[in-house]
Amino acid sequence: MLAGRLDVRSRKFTVEDVPTPQPGPGEVLVKVEAAGVCLSDVHLIEGGLTPLYLEGGVVTLGHEVAGVVAEPGPGVTAWRPGQRVLLQAGEERGGQVWTRGVDYDGGWAEYALATESTLVAIPDDLSFEQASIIPDAVSTPWAAITTTAQTPPAVPVGVWGVGGLGAHAVQLLRLIGAAPIIAFDPLAPARERAVEFGADLALDPGDPDVRRQVGLATGGAGLARAFDFAGVPPVREQAAKCLGKDGRLTLVGLTDKPLTISDGTRFSYLGQQILGHYGSTDEHVRQLVDLVRLHRIDFARSISDVVPLAQAEQAVERLQKKQGNPIRLILRP
C-alpha cells in the first residue's frame, strides 16, 4: 500500500510503498478514506516536534483519520467490515498517551491499524473529510473552550489566530453562546473568514488601537476568556492585556519561548489566570460527533481542498506557506 513516511532521524519525508498491516488481537484494519494535514505534521517534518515513544526511526504520519472498517482482528466483535468510523488521535498505553501518526503509524496511508477502543462510529450523512478533522482540529479547541477554560455563555471572548484550530474555535464559541466573539489575525482573509464563521468583530493584532477597540466592544469590561491558537509570545502578552476581571487566558498554540506578563500587579489585582492546554479526550470527540449527528454544527467550510495521498509533500508545502489560507487540507488515498 501507499503511505506517507517520515524518518525522524533525518526528517526526510517520502510517499512510498509499504506492506499492508495485518490486525492482531484487539485491533481493526481500517481502509482510510480521508486524513487531515495538520500543522503538527509540518512541525514533525521540520523538526520542531519529536516523537516520545516511537519504536524505530520511521513513522507513517497522520493523526486525523476517517474511513471504513476493512478487517476486524481476532477477538474483535464490536466492529464489522463496512462500518464508517473515525479514529481517535491517540491512546493510553502503560499510563502514557501515545499519539497516532507520531508515536505509532497513522493514517497517511491506504490502510491504518487501530486498537478497537479508538474507533468511533460516524453517521452516514457525515462526510469522511469532515469526520477526519474532528479528533484534533475541532476537538482540541472544543476541549480548550469547554473543559480547560470552562467558558460560560454570554461572556466576551477573544480568539488569537484564525487558522486550523482558531476558525473552529469561533464556530464552537458561537455554538455555546459566548458573546461578543472577537477574532485577531494579521491576515485579512483570515479576519474575513472569522466573521463568516461567527465572530462579531475581527481585528488586526498589529493595530496599536487593539486594546481600545476591545474595551469598546466589551463595554469596558475586557475579555472574560482569551485563547491563543497562534503560539506566538507577543500574542500571549497582548491577549493577557485584554483580559478583564477574573479573566482567563488559555494557551493552545505551542511554543517553547518564554511567557511575559508586563504588568504583573494588574494581573494579580484582577485575579486573572493563564492556563495551559493540549489536545482533547475521547469524550470530547464523541460529544462533537453527537453534535454533528443532531445537526447542531457543520464543518463543510473547513475543508479547504482534497488532494491525493501521492501529493502529500505538496500539501505539506501548501500548509507551510499558507497558500490559499487553508483551514484543513485533506489527503485521500
CSV table of C-alpha atoms in Angstrom, one decimal:
chain,number,residue,atom,x,y,z
A,1,MET,CA,0.0,0.0,0.0
A,2,LEU,CA,1.0,3.7,-0.4
A,3,ALA,CA,2.0,5.5,2.8
A,4,GLY,CA,3.5,8.9,3.8
A,5,ARG,CA,6.5,8.0,5.9
A,6,LEU,CA,8.8,10.3,7.9
A,7,ASP,CA,12.3,9.3,9.0
A,8,VAL,CA,12.5,11.3,12.2
A,9,ARG,CA,16.3,10.9,12.3
A,10,SER,CA,16.9,12.7,9.0
A,11,ARG,CA,13.5,14.4,8.8
A,12,LYS,CA,13.1,13.0,5.3
A,13,PHE,CA,9.5,12.6,4.2
A,14,THR,CA,8.5,10.3,1.3
A,15,VAL,CA,5.4,8.7,0.0
A,16,GLU,CA,6.3,5.1,-0.7
A,17,ASP,CA,5.0,1.5,-1.0
A,18,VAL,CA,5.0,-0.4,2.3
A,19,PRO,CA,3.4,-3.8,3.3
A,20,THR,CA,-0.3,-3.6,4.2
A,21,PRO,CA,-0.5,-4.2,8.0
A,22,GLN,CA,-2.5,-7.1,9.4
A,23,PRO,CA,-4.7,-6.7,12.5
A,24,GLY,CA,-3.7,-8.6,15.6
A,25,PRO,CA,-5.9,-9.4,18.6
A,26,GLY,CA,-8.0,-6.4,19.7
A,27,GLU,CA,-7.0,-4.4,16.5
A,28,VAL,CA,-9.0,-3.3,13.5
A,29,LEU,CA,-7.7,-2.7,10.0
A,30,VAL,CA,-9.3,0.5,8.6
A,31,LYS,CA,-9.4,1.5,4.9
A,32,VAL,CA,-8.6,5.2,5.1
A,33,GLU,CA,-10.9,7.5,3.2
A,34,ALA,CA,-9.7,10.8,4.4
A,35,ALA,CA,-6.7,12.1,6.5
A,36,GLY,CA,-6.1,15.7,7.6
A,37,VAL,CA,-2.9,17.6,7.2
A,38,CYS,CA,-2.2,19.4,10.5
A,39,LEU,CA,0.4,21.9,11.5
A,40,SER,CA,1.7,19.3,13.9
A,41,ASP,CA,2.6,17.2,10.9
A,42,VAL,CA,4.5,20.1,9.5
A,43,HIS,CA,6.3,20.6,12.8
A,44,LEU,CA,7.3,16.9,12.8
A,45,ILE,CA,8.8,17.1,9.3
A,46,GLU,CA,10.6,20.4,10.1
A,47,GLY,CA,12.0,19.0,13.4
A,48,GLY,CA,10.0,21.2,15.8
A,49,LEU,CA,8.4,18.1,17.3
A,50,THR,CA,9.9,14.7,18.1
A,51,PRO,CA,8.1,11.5,19.0
A,52,LEU,CA,8.4,10.4,22.6
A,53,TYR,CA,7.7,6.7,22.3
A,54,LEU,CA,8.3,5.8,18.7
A,55,GLU,CA,9.9,2.4,18.3
A,56,GLY,CA,12.4,2.8,15.5
A,57,GLY,CA,13.1,5.9,13.5
A,58,VAL,CA,10.3,5.8,10.8
A,59,VAL,CA,6.6,6.5,11.2
A,60,THR,CA,3.6,6.9,8.9
A,61,LEU,CA,2.2,10.4,9.7
A,62,GLY,CA,-1.5,11.3,10.2
A,63,HIS,CA,-3.5,11.7,13.4
A,64,GLU,CA,-6.7,12.9,11.8
A,65,VAL,CA,-8.2,9.8,10.1
A,66,ALA,CA,-11.6,8.5,9.0
A,67,GLY,CA,-12.5,5.5,6.9
A,68,VAL,CA,-14.3,2.2,6.7
A,69,VAL,CA,-13.6,-1.0,8.8
A,70,ALA,CA,-11.8,-3.4,6.5
A,71,GLU,CA,-11.0,-6.3,8.7
A,72,PRO,CA,-11.5,-6.8,12.5
A,73,GLY,CA,-8.7,-8.7,14.2
A,74,PRO,CA,-9.0,-11.8,16.3
A,75,GLY,CA,-11.4,-11.3,19.3
A,76,VAL,CA,-13.0,-8.1,17.9
A,77,THR,CA,-16.8,-8.4,18.0
A,78,ALA,CA,-17.9,-4.7,18.2
A,79,TRP,CA,-16.9,-3.8,14.7
A,80,ARG,CA,-17.7,-5.3,11.3
A,81,PRO,CA,-16.5,-4.7,7.8
A,82,GLY,CA,-18.1,-1.7,6.1
A,83,GLN,CA,-18.8,0.4,9.2
A,84,ARG,CA,-18.0,4.1,8.8
A,85,VAL,CA,-15.6,5.3,11.6
A,86,LEU,CA,-13.1,8.0,12.7
A,87,LEU,CA,-10.1,7.2,14.7
A,88,GLN,CA,-9.2,8.8,18.0
A,89,ALA,CA,-5.9,10.8,17.6
A,90,GLY,CA,-4.2,8.6,20.2
A,91,GLU,CA,-4.5,6.2,23.1
A,92,GLU,CA,-3.2,5.4,26.5
A,93,ARG,CA,-0.5,2.7,26.8
A,94,GLY,CA,1.0,2.0,30.2
A,95,GLY,CA,-0.1,5.2,31.7
A,96,GLN,CA,1.3,7.3,28.8
A,97,VAL,CA,-0.6,8.9,25.9
A,98,TRP,CA,0.7,7.8,22.6
A,99,THR,CA,-0.2,9.9,19.6
A,100,ARG,CA,-1.3,8.3,16.3
A,101,GLY,CA,1.0,9.3,13.4
A,102,VAL,CA,3.7,10.4,15.9
A,103,ASP,CA,4.4,7.6,18.3
A,104,TYR,CA,3.0,4.9,16.1
A,105,ASP,CA,1.8,4.6,12.5
A,106,GLY,CA,-1.0,6.9,11.5
A,107,GLY,CA,-3.4,7.4,8.6
A,108,TRP,CA,-1.5,9.0,5.7
A,109,ALA,CA,-1.8,5.6,4.1
A,110,GLU,CA,-4.3,3.4,2.2
A,111,TYR,CA,-4.9,1.4,5.4
A,112,ALA,CA,-4.4,2.1,9.1
A,113,LEU,CA,-4.3,-0.2,12.1
A,114,ALA,CA,-6.2,0.9,15.2
A,115,THR,CA,-6.9,-0.5,18.7
A,116,GLU,CA,-10.7,-1.4,18.7
A,117,SER,CA,-11.4,1.1,21.5
A,118,THR,CA,-10.1,4.0,19.5
A,119,LEU,CA,-12.8,3.7,16.8
A,120,VAL,CA,-15.8,5.9,16.9
A,121,ALA,CA,-18.8,5.2,14.6
A,122,ILE,CA,-19.9,8.2,12.4
A,123,PRO,CA,-23.3,8.9,10.9
A,124,ASP,CA,-23.9,8.2,7.2
A,125,ASP,CA,-24.5,11.9,6.5
A,126,LEU,CA,-21.1,13.0,7.9
A,127,SER,CA,-18.5,13.0,5.1
A,128,PHE,CA,-15.2,11.3,5.7
A,129,GLU,CA,-13.4,14.6,5.1
A,130,GLN,CA,-15.3,16.4,7.9
A,131,ALA,CA,-15.1,13.4,10.2
A,132,SER,CA,-11.3,13.1,9.8
A,133,ILE,CA,-10.7,16.5,11.3
A,134,ILE,CA,-12.8,16.1,14.4
A,135,PRO,CA,-10.2,14.3,16.5
A,136,ASP,CA,-7.8,17.3,16.6
A,137,ALA,CA,-8.7,20.4,14.6
A,138,VAL,CA,-12.2,20.5,16.2
A,139,SER,CA,-11.8,18.6,19.4
A,140,THR,CA,-8.8,20.5,20.6
A,141,PRO,CA,-10.5,23.9,20.6
A,142,TRP,CA,-13.7,22.3,21.9
A,143,ALA,CA,-11.8,20.8,24.9
A,144,ALA,CA,-10.0,24.1,25.5
A,145,ILE,CA,-13.3,26.1,25.4
A,146,THR,CA,-15.5,23.8,27.5
A,147,THR,CA,-13.1,22.0,29.9
A,148,THR,CA,-9.9,24.0,30.4
A,149,ALA,CA,-11.3,27.5,30.2
A,150,GLN,CA,-14.8,26.5,31.3
A,151,THR,CA,-16.3,29.2,29.1
A,152,PRO,CA,-19.8,30.2,30.2
A,153,PRO,CA,-22.4,31.7,27.8
A,154,ALA,CA,-22.9,35.4,27.2
A,155,VAL,CA,-19.3,36.5,28.1
A,156,PRO,CA,-16.9,38.3,25.9
A,157,VAL,CA,-14.1,36.1,24.4
A,158,GLY,CA,-11.1,36.7,22.2
A,159,VAL,CA,-9.5,34.2,19.7
A,160,TRP,CA,-6.0,34.9,18.5
A,161,GLY,CA,-5.1,33.1,15.3
A,162,VAL,CA,-7.9,32.0,13.0
A,163,GLY,CA,-6.2,29.1,11.3
A,164,GLY,CA,-7.0,25.4,11.5
A,165,LEU,CA,-7.9,25.5,15.2
A,166,GLY,CA,-8.9,29.1,15.7
A,167,ALA,CA,-11.5,29.0,12.9
A,168,HIS,CA,-13.2,26.1,14.6
A,169,ALA,CA,-13.0,27.9,18.0
A,170,VAL,CA,-15.0,30.8,16.6
A,171,GLN,CA,-17.7,28.3,15.4
A,172,LEU,CA,-17.7,26.5,18.7
A,173,LEU,CA,-17.8,29.6,20.8
A,174,ARG,CA,-20.8,30.8,18.8
A,175,LEU,CA,-22.4,27.4,19.5
A,176,ILE,CA,-22.2,27.7,23.3
A,177,GLY,CA,-23.4,31.3,23.2
A,178,ALA,CA,-20.2,33.3,24.0
A,179,ALA,CA,-20.7,37.0,23.1
A,180,PRO,CA,-19.2,39.1,21.8
A,181,ILE,CA,-16.6,37.0,20.0
A,182,ILE,CA,-13.6,39.0,18.9
A,183,ALA,CA,-11.1,37.4,16.5
A,184,PHE,CA,-7.5,38.5,16.0
A,185,ASP,CA,-5.3,37.7,13.0
A,186,PRO,CA,-2.7,39.6,10.9
A,187,LEU,CA,-4.1,38.2,7.6
A,188,ALA,CA,-7.1,40.0,6.1
A,189,PRO,CA,-8.5,36.8,4.6
A,190,ALA,CA,-8.4,35.1,8.0
A,191,ARG,CA,-10.2,38.0,9.6
A,192,GLU,CA,-12.9,37.9,6.9
A,193,ARG,CA,-13.2,34.1,7.5
A,194,ALA,CA,-13.6,34.7,11.2
A,195,VAL,CA,-16.6,36.9,10.6
A,196,GLU,CA,-18.1,34.4,8.2
A,197,PHE,CA,-17.7,31.7,10.9
A,198,GLY,CA,-19.5,33.8,13.6
A,199,ALA,CA,-17.1,36.4,15.0
A,200,ASP,CA,-18.7,39.7,16.0
A,201,LEU,CA,-15.5,41.6,15.3
A,202,ALA,CA,-12.2,40.8,13.7
A,203,LEU,CA,-9.1,42.9,14.4
A,204,ASP,CA,-5.5,43.0,13.2
A,205,PRO,CA,-3.3,42.3,16.3
A,206,GLY,CA,-0.7,44.7,14.8
A,207,ASP,CA,-3.1,47.7,15.1
A,208,PRO,CA,-1.9,49.9,18.0
A,209,ASP,CA,-5.6,50.6,18.8
A,210,VAL,CA,-6.5,47.0,19.7
A,211,ARG,CA,-7.0,47.4,23.4
A,212,ARG,CA,-9.2,50.4,23.0
A,213,GLN,CA,-11.3,48.5,20.4
A,214,VAL,CA,-11.7,45.6,22.8
A,215,GLY,CA,-12.7,47.9,25.5
A,216,LEU,CA,-15.4,49.5,23.3
A,217,ALA,CA,-16.7,46.1,22.2
A,218,THR,CA,-17.0,44.8,25.8
A,219,GLY,CA,-18.4,47.9,27.4
A,220,GLY,CA,-15.1,48.5,29.1
A,221,ALA,CA,-15.1,45.1,30.9
A,222,GLY,CA,-12.4,43.4,28.9
A,223,LEU,CA,-12.4,39.7,27.9
A,224,ALA,CA,-13.6,37.0,30.2
A,225,ARG,CA,-11.8,34.4,28.1
A,226,ALA,CA,-9.0,34.6,25.7
A,227,PHE,CA,-7.5,31.8,23.5
A,228,ASP,CA,-4.1,31.8,21.9
A,229,PHE,CA,-4.1,29.5,18.9
A,230,ALA,CA,-1.0,31.1,17.4
A,231,GLY,CA,1.7,30.1,19.8
A,232,VAL,CA,3.4,33.4,19.4
A,233,PRO,CA,4.8,35.2,22.6
A,234,PRO,CA,3.7,38.7,21.6
A,235,VAL,CA,0.2,37.4,21.0
A,236,ARG,CA,0.1,36.0,24.5
A,237,GLU,CA,1.2,39.2,26.1
A,238,GLN,CA,-1.4,41.2,24.1
A,239,ALA,CA,-4.1,38.7,25.0
A,240,ALA,CA,-3.3,39.0,28.7
A,241,LYS,CA,-3.6,42.8,28.5
A,242,CYS,CA,-7.1,42.4,27.0
A,243,LEU,CA,-8.4,40.4,29.9
A,244,GLY,CA,-10.9,41.8,32.3
A,245,LYS,CA,-11.5,40.9,36.0
A,246,ASP,CA,-11.2,37.2,36.7
A,247,GLY,CA,-10.3,36.7,33.0
A,248,ARG,CA,-8.6,33.5,31.8
A,249,LEU,CA,-6.1,33.2,29.0
A,250,THR,CA,-5.8,29.6,27.6
A,251,LEU,CA,-2.7,28.7,25.7
A,252,VAL,CA,-3.4,26.2,22.9
A,253,GLY,CA,-0.8,27.1,20.3
A,254,LEU,CA,2.6,25.6,21.1
A,255,THR,CA,5.9,27.5,21.6
A,256,ASP,CA,9.0,27.0,23.7
A,257,LYS,CA,9.5,30.7,24.1
A,258,PRO,CA,9.1,32.4,27.5
A,259,LEU,CA,5.8,34.0,28.5
A,260,THR,CA,5.9,37.6,29.7
A,261,ILE,CA,3.4,39.4,31.8
A,262,SER,CA,4.5,43.1,31.7
A,263,ASP,CA,2.0,44.3,34.3
A,264,GLY,CA,2.1,41.6,37.0
A,265,THR,CA,0.5,43.9,39.6
A,266,ARG,CA,-2.6,44.5,37.5
A,267,PHE,CA,-2.7,40.8,36.5
A,268,SER,CA,-2.8,39.7,40.2
A,269,TYR,CA,-5.1,42.5,41.3
A,270,LEU,CA,-7.7,41.5,38.8
A,271,GLY,CA,-7.4,37.8,39.7
A,272,GLN,CA,-6.5,36.7,36.2
A,273,GLN,CA,-5.3,33.3,35.2
A,274,ILE,CA,-3.2,31.7,32.5
A,275,LEU,CA,-4.0,28.0,31.6
A,276,GLY,CA,-2.1,25.6,29.5
A,277,HIS,CA,-4.0,23.3,27.2
A,278,TYR,CA,-3.1,20.3,25.0
A,279,GLY,CA,-5.3,18.1,22.8
A,280,SER,CA,-8.6,16.5,23.9
A,281,THR,CA,-10.1,13.4,25.4
A,282,ASP,CA,-12.1,10.6,23.7
A,283,GLU,CA,-15.2,12.1,25.3
A,284,HIS,CA,-14.7,15.4,23.5
A,285,VAL,CA,-14.6,13.7,20.2
A,286,ARG,CA,-17.8,11.7,20.9
A,287,GLN,CA,-19.6,14.9,22.0
A,288,LEU,CA,-18.7,16.5,18.7
A,289,VAL,CA,-19.9,13.5,16.7
A,290,ASP,CA,-23.2,13.7,18.6
A,291,LEU,CA,-23.5,17.4,17.9
A,292,VAL,CA,-22.9,16.8,14.2
A,293,ARG,CA,-25.4,13.9,14.2
A,294,LEU,CA,-28.0,16.2,15.7
A,295,HIS,CA,-27.2,18.9,13.1
A,296,ARG,CA,-26.0,21.5,15.6
A,297,ILE,CA,-22.8,22.2,13.7
A,298,ASP,CA,-21.3,21.6,10.3
A,299,PHE,CA,-17.7,21.6,9.2
A,300,ALA,CA,-18.1,21.6,5.4
A,301,ARG,CA,-16.4,25.1,5.2
A,302,SER,CA,-13.4,23.8,7.0
A,303,ILE,CA,-12.3,21.5,4.1
A,304,SER,CA,-10.1,23.8,2.0
A,305,ASP,CA,-9.1,21.1,-0.5
A,306,VAL,CA,-8.8,17.4,-1.0
A,307,VAL,CA,-5.7,16.1,-2.6
A,308,PRO,CA,-4.4,12.6,-3.5
A,309,LEU,CA,-2.2,10.9,-0.9
A,310,ALA,CA,0.6,10.7,-3.5
A,311,GLN,CA,0.7,14.5,-3.4
A,312,ALA,CA,1.2,14.7,0.4
A,313,GLU,CA,4.5,16.6,0.0
A,314,GLN,CA,2.8,19.3,-1.9
A,315,ALA,CA,0.0,19.5,0.6
A,316,VAL,CA,2.6,20.0,3.4
A,317,GLU,CA,4.3,22.8,1.5
A,318,ARG,CA,0.9,24.5,0.9
A,319,LEU,CA,0.3,24.5,4.6
A,320,GLN,CA,3.8,25.6,5.4
A,321,LYS,CA,3.5,28.6,3.1
A,322,LYS,CA,-0.3,29.2,3.9
A,323,GLN,CA,-1.0,29.1,0.2
A,324,GLY,CA,-4.7,29.9,-0.2
A,325,ASN,CA,-5.0,30.4,3.6
A,326,PRO,CA,-6.2,26.8,4.2
A,327,ILE,CA,-8.1,25.7,7.3
A,328,ARG,CA,-7.7,21.9,6.6
A,329,LEU,CA,-6.2,20.1,3.6
A,330,ILE,CA,-7.3,16.5,3.3
A,331,LEU,CA,-5.4,13.6,1.8
A,332,ARG,CA,-7.4,10.9,0.0
A,333,PRO,CA,-5.7,7.6,-0.7
